[in-house]
C-alpha positions as a Python dict, from the first residue, in 0.01 Angstrom:
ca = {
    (1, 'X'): (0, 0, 0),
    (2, 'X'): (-130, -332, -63),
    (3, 'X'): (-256, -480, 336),
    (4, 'X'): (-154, -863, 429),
    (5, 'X'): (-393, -1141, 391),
    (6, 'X'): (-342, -1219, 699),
    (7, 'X'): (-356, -1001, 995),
    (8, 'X'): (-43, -907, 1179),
    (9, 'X'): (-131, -647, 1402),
    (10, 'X'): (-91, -790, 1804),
    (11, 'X'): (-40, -567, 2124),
    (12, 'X'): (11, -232, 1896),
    (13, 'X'): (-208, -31, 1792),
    (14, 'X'): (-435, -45, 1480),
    (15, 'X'): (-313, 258, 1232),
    (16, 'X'): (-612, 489, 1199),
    (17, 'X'): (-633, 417, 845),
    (18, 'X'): (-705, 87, 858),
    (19, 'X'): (-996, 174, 1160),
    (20, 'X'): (-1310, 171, 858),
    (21, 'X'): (-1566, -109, 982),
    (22, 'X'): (-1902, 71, 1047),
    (23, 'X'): (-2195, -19, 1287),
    (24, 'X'): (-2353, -238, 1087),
    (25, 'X'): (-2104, -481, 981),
    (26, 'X'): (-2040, -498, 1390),
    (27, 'X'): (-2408, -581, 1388),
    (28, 'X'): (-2413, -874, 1185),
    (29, 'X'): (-2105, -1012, 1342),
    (30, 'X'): (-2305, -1013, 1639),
    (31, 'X'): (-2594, -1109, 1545),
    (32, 'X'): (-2454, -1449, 1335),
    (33, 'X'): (-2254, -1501, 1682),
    (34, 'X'): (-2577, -1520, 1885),
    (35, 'X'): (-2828, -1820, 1819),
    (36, 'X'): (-2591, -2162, 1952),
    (37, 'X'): (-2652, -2412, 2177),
    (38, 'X'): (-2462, -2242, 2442),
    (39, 'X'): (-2683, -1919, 2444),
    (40, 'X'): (-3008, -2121, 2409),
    (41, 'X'): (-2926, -2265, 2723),
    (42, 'X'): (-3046, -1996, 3000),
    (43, 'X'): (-3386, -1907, 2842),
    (44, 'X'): (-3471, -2255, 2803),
    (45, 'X'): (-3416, -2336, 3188),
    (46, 'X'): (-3598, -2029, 3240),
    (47, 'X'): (-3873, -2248, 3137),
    (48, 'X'): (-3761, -2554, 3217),
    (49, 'X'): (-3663, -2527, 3534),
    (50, 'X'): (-3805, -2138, 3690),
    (51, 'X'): (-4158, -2255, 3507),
    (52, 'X'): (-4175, -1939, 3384),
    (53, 'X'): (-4425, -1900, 3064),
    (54, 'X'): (-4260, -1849, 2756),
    (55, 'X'): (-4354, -1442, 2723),
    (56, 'X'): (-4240, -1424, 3067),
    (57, 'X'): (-3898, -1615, 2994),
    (58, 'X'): (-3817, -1444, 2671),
    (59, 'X'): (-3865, -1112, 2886),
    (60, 'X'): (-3684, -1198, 3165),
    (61, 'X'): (-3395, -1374, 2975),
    (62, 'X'): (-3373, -1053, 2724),
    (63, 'X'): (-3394, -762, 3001),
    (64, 'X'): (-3085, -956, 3178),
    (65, 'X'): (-2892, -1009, 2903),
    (66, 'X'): (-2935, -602, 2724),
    (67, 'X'): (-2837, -457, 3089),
    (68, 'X'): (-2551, -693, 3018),
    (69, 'X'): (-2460, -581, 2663),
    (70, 'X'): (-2406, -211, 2791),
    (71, 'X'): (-2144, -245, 2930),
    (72, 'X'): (-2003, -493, 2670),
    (73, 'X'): (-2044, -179, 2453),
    (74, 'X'): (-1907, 39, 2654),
    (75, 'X'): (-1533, -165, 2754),
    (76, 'X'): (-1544, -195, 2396),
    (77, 'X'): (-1416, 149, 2403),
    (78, 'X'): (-1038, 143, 2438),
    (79, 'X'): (-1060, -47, 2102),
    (80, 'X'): (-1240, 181, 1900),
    (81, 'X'): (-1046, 494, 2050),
    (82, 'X'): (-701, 330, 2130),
    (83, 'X'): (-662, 68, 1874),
    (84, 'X'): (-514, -180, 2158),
    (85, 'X'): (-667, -552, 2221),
    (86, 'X'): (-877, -591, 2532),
    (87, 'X'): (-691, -772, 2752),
    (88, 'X'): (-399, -532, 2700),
    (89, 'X'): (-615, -266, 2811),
    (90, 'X'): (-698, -409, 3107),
    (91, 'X'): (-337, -382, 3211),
    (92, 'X'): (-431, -17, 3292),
    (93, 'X'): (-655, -159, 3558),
    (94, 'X'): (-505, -461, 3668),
    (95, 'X'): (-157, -341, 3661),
    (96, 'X'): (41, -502, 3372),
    (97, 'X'): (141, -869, 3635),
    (98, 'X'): (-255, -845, 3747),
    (99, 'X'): (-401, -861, 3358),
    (100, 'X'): (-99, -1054, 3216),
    (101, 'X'): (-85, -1317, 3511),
    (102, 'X'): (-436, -1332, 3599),
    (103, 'X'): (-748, -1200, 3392),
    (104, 'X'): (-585, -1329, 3037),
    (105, 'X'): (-500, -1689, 3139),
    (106, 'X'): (-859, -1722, 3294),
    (107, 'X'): (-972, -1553, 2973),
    (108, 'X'): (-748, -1819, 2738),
    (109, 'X'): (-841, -2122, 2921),
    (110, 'X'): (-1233, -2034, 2929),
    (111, 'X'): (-1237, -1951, 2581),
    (112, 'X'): (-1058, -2265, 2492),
    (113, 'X'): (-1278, -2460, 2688),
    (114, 'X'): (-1606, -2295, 2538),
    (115, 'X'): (-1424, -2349, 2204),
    (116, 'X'): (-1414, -2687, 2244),
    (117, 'X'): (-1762, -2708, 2452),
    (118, 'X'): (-1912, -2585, 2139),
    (119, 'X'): (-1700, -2777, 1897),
    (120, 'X'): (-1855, -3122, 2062),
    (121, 'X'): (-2180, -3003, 2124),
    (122, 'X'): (-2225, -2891, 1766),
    (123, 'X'): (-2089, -3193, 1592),
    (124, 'X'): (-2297, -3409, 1810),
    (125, 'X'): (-2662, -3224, 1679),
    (126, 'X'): (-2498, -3295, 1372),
    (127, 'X'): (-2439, -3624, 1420),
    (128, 'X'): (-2790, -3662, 1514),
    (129, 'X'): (-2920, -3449, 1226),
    (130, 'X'): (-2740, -3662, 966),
    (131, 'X'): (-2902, -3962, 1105),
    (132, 'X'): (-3192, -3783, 1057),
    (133, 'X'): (-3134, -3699, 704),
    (134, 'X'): (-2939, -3998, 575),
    (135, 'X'): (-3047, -4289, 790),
    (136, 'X'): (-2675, -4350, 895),
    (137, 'X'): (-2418, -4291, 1168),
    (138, 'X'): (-2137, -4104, 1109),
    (139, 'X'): (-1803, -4130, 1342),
    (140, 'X'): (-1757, -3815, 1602),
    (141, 'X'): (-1372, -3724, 1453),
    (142, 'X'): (-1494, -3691, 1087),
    (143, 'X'): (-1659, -3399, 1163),
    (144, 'X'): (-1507, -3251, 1490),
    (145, 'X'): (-1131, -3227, 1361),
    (146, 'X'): (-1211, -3064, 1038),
    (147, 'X'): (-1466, -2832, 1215),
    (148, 'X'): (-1256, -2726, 1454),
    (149, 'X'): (-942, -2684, 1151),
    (150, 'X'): (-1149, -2463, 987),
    (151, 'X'): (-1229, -2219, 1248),
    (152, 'X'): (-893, -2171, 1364),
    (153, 'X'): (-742, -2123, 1027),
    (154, 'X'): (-1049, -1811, 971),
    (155, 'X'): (-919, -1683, 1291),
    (156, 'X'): (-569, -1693, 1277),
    (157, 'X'): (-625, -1538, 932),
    (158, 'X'): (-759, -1265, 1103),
    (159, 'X'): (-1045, -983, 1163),
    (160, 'X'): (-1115, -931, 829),
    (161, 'X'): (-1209, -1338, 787),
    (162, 'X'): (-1390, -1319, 1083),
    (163, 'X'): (-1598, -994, 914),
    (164, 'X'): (-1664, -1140, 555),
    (165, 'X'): (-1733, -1499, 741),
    (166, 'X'): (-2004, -1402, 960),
    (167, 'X'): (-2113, -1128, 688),
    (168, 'X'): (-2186, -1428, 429),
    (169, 'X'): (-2308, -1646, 704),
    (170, 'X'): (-2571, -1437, 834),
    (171, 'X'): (-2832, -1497, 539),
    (172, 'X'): (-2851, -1894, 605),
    (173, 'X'): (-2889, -1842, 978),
    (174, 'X'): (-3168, -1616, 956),
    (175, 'X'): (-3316, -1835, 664),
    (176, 'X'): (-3280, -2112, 925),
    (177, 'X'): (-3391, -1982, 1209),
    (178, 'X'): (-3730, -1877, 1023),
    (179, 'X'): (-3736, -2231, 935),
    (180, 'X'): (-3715, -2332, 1250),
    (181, 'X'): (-4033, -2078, 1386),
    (182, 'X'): (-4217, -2133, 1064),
    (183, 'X'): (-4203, -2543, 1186),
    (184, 'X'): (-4318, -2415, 1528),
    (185, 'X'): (-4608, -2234, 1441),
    (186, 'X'): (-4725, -2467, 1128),
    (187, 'X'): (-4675, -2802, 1321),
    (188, 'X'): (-5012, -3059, 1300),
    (189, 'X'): (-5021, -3096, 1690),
    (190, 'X'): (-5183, -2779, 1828),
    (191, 'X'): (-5087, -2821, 2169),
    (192, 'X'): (-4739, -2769, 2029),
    (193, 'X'): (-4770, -2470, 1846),
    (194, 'X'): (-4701, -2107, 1900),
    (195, 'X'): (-5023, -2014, 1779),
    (196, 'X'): (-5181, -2182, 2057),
    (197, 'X'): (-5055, -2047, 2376),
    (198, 'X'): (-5307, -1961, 2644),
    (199, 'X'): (-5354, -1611, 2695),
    (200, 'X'): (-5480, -1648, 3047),
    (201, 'X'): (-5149, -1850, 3146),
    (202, 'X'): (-5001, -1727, 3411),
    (203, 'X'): (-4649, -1631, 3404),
    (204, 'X'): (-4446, -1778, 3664),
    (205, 'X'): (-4318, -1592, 3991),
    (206, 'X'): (-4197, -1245, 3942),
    (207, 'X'): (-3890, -1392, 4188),
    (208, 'X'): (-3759, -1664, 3946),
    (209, 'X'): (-3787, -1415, 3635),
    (210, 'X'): (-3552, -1175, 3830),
    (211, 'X'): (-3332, -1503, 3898),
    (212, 'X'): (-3316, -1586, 3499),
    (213, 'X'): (-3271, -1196, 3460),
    (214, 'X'): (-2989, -1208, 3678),
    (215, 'X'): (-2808, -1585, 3531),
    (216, 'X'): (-2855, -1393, 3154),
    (217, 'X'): (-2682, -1081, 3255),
    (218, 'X'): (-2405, -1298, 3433),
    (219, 'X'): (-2335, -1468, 3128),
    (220, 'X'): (-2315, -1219, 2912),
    (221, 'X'): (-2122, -893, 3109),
    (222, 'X'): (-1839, -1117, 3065),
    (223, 'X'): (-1781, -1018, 2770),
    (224, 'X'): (-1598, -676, 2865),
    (225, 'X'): (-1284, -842, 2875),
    (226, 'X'): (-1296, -880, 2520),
    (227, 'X'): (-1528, -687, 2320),
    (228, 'X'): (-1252, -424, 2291),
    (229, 'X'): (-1066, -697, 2050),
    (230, 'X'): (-1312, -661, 1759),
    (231, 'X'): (-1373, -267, 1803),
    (232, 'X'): (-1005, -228, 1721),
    (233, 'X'): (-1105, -145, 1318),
    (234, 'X'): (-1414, 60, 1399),
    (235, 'X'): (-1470, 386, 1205),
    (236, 'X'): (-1545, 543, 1515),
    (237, 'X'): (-1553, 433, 1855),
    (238, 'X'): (-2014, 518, 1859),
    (239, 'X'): (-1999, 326, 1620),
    (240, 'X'): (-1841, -13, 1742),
    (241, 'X'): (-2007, 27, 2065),
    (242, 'X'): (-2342, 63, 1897),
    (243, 'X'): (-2307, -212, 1670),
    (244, 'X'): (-2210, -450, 1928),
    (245, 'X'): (-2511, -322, 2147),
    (246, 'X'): (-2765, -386, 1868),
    (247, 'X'): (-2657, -688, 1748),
    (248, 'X'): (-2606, -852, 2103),
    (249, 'X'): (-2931, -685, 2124),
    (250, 'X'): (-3104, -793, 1848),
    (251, 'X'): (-2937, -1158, 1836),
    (252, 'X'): (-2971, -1219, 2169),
    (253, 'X'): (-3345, -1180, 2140),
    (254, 'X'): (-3412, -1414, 1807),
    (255, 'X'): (-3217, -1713, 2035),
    (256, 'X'): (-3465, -1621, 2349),
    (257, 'X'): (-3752, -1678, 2138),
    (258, 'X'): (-3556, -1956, 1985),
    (259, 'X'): (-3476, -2151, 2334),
    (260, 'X'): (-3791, -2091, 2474),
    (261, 'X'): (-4023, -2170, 2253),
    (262, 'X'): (-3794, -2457, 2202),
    (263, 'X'): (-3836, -2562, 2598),
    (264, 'X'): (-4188, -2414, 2613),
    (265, 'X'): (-4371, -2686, 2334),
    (266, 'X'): (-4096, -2955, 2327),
    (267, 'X'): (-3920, -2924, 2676),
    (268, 'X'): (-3640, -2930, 2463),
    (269, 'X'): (-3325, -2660, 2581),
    (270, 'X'): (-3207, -2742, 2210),
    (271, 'X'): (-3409, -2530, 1900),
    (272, 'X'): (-3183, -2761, 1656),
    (273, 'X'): (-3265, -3077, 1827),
    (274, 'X'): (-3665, -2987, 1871),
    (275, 'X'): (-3716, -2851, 1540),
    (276, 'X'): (-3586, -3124, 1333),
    (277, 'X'): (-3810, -3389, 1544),
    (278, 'X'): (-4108, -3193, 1428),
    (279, 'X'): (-4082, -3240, 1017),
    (280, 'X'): (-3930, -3532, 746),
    (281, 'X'): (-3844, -3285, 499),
    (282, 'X'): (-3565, -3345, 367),
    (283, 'X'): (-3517, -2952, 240),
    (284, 'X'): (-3609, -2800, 596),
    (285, 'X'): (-3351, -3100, 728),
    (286, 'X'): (-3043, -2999, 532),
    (287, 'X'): (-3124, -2614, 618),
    (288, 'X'): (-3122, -2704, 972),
    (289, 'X'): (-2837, -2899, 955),
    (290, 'X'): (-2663, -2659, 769),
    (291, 'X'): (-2772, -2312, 1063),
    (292, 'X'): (-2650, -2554, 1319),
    (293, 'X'): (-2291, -2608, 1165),
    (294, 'X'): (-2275, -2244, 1074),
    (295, 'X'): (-2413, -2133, 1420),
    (296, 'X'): (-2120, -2331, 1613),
    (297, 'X'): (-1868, -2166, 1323),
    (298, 'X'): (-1963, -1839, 1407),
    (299, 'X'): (-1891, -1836, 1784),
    (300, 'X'): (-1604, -2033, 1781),
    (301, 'X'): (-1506, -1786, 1530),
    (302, 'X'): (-1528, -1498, 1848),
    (303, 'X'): (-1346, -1743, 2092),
    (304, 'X'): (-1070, -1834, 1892),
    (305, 'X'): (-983, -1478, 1764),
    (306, 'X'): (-1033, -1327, 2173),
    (307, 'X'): (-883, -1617, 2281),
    (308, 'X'): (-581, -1539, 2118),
    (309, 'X'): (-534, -1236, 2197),
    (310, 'X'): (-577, -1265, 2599),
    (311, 'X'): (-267, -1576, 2510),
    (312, 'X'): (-111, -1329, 2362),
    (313, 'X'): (-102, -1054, 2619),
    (314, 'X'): (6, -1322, 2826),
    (315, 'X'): (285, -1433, 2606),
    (316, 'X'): (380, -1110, 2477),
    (317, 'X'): (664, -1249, 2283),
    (318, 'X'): (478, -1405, 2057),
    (319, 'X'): (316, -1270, 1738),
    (320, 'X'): (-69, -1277, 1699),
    (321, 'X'): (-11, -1556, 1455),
    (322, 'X'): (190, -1758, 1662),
    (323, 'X'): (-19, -1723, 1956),
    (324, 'X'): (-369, -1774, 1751),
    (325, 'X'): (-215, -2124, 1582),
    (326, 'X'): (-85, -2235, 2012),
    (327, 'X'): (-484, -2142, 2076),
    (328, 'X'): (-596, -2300, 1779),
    (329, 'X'): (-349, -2601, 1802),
    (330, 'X'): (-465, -2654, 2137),
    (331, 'X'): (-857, -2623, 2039),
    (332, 'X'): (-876, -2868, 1769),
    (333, 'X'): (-710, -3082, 2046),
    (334, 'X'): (-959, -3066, 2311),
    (335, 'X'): (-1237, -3072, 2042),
    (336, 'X'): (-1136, -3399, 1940),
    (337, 'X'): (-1143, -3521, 2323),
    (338, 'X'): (-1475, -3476, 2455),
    (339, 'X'): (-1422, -3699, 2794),
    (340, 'X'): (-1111, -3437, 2913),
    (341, 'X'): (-1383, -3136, 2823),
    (342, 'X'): (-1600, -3280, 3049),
    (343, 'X'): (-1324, -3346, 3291),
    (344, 'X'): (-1272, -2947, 3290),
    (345, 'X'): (-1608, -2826, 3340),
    (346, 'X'): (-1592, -2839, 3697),
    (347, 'X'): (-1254, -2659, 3685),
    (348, 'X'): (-1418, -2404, 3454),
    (349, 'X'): (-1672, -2344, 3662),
    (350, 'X'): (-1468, -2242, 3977),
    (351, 'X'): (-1300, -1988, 3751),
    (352, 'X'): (-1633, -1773, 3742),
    (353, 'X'): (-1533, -1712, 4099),
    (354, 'X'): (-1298, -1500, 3955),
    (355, 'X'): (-1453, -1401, 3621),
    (356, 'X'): (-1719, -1197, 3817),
    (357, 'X'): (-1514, -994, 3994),
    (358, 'X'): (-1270, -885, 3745),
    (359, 'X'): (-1551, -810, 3495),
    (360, 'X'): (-1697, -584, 3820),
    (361, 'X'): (-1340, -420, 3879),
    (362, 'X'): (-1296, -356, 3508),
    (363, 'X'): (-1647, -213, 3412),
    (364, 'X'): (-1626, 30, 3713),
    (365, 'X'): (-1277, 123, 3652),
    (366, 'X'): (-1296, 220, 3256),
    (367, 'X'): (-1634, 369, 3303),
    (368, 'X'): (-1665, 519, 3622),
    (369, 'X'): (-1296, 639, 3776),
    (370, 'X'): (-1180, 669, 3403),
    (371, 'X'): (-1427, 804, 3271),
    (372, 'X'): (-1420, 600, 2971),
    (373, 'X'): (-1049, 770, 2878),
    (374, 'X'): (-695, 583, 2908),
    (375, 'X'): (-488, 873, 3014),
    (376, 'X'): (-133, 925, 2879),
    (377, 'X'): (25, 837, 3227),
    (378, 'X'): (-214, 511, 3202),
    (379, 'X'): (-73, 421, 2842),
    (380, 'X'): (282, 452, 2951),
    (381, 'X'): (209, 178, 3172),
    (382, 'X'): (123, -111, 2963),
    (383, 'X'): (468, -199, 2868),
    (384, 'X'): (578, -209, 3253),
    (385, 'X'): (703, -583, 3372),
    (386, 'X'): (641, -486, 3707),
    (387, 'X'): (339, -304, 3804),
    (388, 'X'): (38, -486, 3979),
    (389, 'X'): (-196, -288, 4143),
    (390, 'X'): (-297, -368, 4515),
    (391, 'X'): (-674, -243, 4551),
    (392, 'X'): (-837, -403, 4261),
    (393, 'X'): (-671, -715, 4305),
    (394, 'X'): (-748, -777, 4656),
    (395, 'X'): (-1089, -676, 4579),
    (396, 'X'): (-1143, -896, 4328),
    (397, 'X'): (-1026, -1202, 4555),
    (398, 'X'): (-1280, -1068, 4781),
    (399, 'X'): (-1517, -1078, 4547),
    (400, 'X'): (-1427, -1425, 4471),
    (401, 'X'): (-1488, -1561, 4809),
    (402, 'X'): (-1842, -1353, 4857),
    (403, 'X'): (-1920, -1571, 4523),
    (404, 'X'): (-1825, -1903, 4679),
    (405, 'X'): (-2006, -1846, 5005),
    (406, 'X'): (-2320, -1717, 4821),
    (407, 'X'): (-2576, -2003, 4776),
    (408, 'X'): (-2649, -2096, 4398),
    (409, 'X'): (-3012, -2022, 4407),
    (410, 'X'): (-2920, -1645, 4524),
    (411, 'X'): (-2724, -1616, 4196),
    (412, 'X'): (-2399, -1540, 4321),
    (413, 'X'): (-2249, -1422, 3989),
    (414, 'X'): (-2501, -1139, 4029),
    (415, 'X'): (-2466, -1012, 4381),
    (416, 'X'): (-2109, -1024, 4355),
    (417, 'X'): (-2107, -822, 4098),
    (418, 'X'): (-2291, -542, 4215),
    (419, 'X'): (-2121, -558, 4587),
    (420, 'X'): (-1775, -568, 4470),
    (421, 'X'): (-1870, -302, 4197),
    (422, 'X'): (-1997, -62, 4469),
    (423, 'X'): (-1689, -160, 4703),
    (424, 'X'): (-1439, -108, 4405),
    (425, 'X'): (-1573, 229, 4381),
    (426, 'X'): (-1550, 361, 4708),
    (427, 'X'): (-1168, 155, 4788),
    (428, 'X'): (-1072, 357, 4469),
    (429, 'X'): (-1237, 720, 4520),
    (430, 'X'): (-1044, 673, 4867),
    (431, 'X'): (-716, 552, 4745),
    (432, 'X'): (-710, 855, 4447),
    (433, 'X'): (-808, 1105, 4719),
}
């Protein structure tokens, strides 16, 4: 039977026959997904602003951020083995009123808001690059509207655009990103050169690399409320979670070196921005140009096509298309706004206060009082209207007032974590007992 162009599959499960993706084509989604501005961000200021050396920042930055992607692999589990979205999992956790009503609107709103974060952000390098390469100014809206079109119409068509996409893009953003190390290392000025760091440097405080260890991880265990969305078509579930895990991996690492090096030689937090500054070719300029438009494609590829799905399990009467073109709609909207972005980010912000713990509840949950398995009485639960469970939703508005009271420079997304992981555990061994 001939499958759909477009994919129509929402809250249900994904028939076993059409579960074929392997490891590796997990990998490269991953991998394309990694290097943006967004994820440059955190090494960079590990430099930047914890003056760590660059060795010691790409370390730091990467140990955080892998500790991080383990769990990501691992909630990507009821995916791979269940064929349901994410978000609809966590309705086993939450209770169906706790995931529907609470972890998938703060989902939807911060992946529309890093949508459109990295919409603006992208088209104004561009902006900047084109100057660059052309001499001349182009208006914001001729590229951010069409951008941001583009996206949304790859992911409303689906996983399978969202495979073949990042599949084809992966080529140009390695051949870019070599471009941009090969300009670091070859550059005329030696003091800004990879080749010439000092190997007595010293590396910065062991303290402030456990800090940027911390901020990486933070950003990144979010993720387990919706890796489970793209393991849906794995072959088998070791296989989604250890494509995701290498390509986070892997990825993660290139934009490290990327954002530090970046920081380190141009105190620059933007690889893009620094790299282009360095050369007036007009071949290394277009495939710059070219890795940064493609970078911003590929995330917003992941946001749109998660996002969509935590609207969805929200809206449940909806189809997946319907409720990826609302997303989408909504995206291209806010991508063509930047003042009101900026207006959120404050809003945004406070939501982490709640991101935290529900990423905390949910990780020890699935992997350590489930034991990685939905059971049959926890499956016959998703479809409840009703159901909201008591202990991990009081603990995660515990957790969200430990992460308010916490001072910034003690990352609170970190300790909050942990503490309401270990308290999760022990309110939950107590209440099953």
């Amino acid at each position: 039977m001939k499958s759909t162009v477009v994919e129509t599959i929402g809250l249900e499960a994904v028939p076993q026959s059409q579960q074929n993706t392997p490891w590796f084509r997990y990998m490269f989604i991953q991998i394309a997904i990694s290097a943006n501005a967004g994820n440059f961000l955190i090494p960079a200021l590990a430099v930047l602003k914890g003056n760590l050396s660059f060795l010691a920042a790409v370390i730091a930055t990467s140990l955080g951020a892998i500790f991080g992607f383990v769990f990501v692999s691992l909630l990507s589990y009821p995916g791979s083995v269940y064929g349901i979205p994410a978000q609809y999992a966590i309705r086993t956790m939450l209770g169906v009123r706790g995931a529907r009503y609470l972890s998938s609107p703060i989902r939807s709103i911060t992946s529309l808001y890093w949508f459109s974060v990295q919409t603006i952000g992208g088209t104004y390098v561009l902006q900047q690059l084109l100057v660059r390469l052309t001499g001349e100014e182009y208006p914001f809206l001729l590229f951010s509207v069409p951008i941001s079109i583009l996206m949304v119409v790859l992911a409303i068509i689906g996983f399978e655009a969202v495979k073949r996409a990042t599949t084809y893009f992966l080529p140009l953003l390695l051949l870019g990103e070599g471009t941009m190390l090969y300009l670091y290392f070859t550059t005329n000025e030696s003091s800004r050169s990879l080749f010439t760091l000092p190997a007595n440097e010293s590396h910065g405080s062991f303290g402030m690399m456990v800090f940027f260890a911390s901020l990486a991880f933070v950003q990144y265990v979010s993720g387990v409320s919706a890796s489970a969305d793209m393991t849906r078509y794995a072959k088998t579930p070791k296989q989604g979670a250890v494509g995701l895990f290498l390509g986070n991996t892997f990825g993660f690492f290139i934009t490290a070196i990327l954002g530090c090096a970046s920081a380190y030689l141009y105190h620059d937090s933007n690889p893009y921005v620094s790299s282009s500054s360095i050369t007036d070719s007009p071949l290394f300029l277009t495939i710059i140009t070219l890795t940064a438009i493609i970078s911003m494609l590929s995330i917003n590829l992941s946001n749109a096509y998660t996002g969509g799905y935590s609207l969805l399990n929200t809206f449940s009467s909806l189809s997946r298309i319907q409720s990826a073109i609302i997303f989408g709609v909504s995206g291209v909207i806010l991508s063509s706004v930047p003042t009101l972005v900026t207006h959120a980010e404050k809003f945004v912000s406070a939501l982490g206060g709640l991101i935290i713990p529900i990423s905390a509840v949910i990780v020890v949950d699935f992997i350590f009082i489930k034991k990685r398995r939905l059971s049959e009485e926890s499956l016959l639960t998703l479809q409840e209207k009703g159901t909201l469970y008591r202990v991990p939703l009081l603990t995660v508005l515990g957790g969200s007032i430990i992460y308010f009271v916490i001072p910034e420079s003690y990352s609170p997304g970190f300790i909050t974590f942990f503490a309401i992981g270990i308290l999760y555990y022990l309110l939950a061994k107590k209440s099953n007992e």
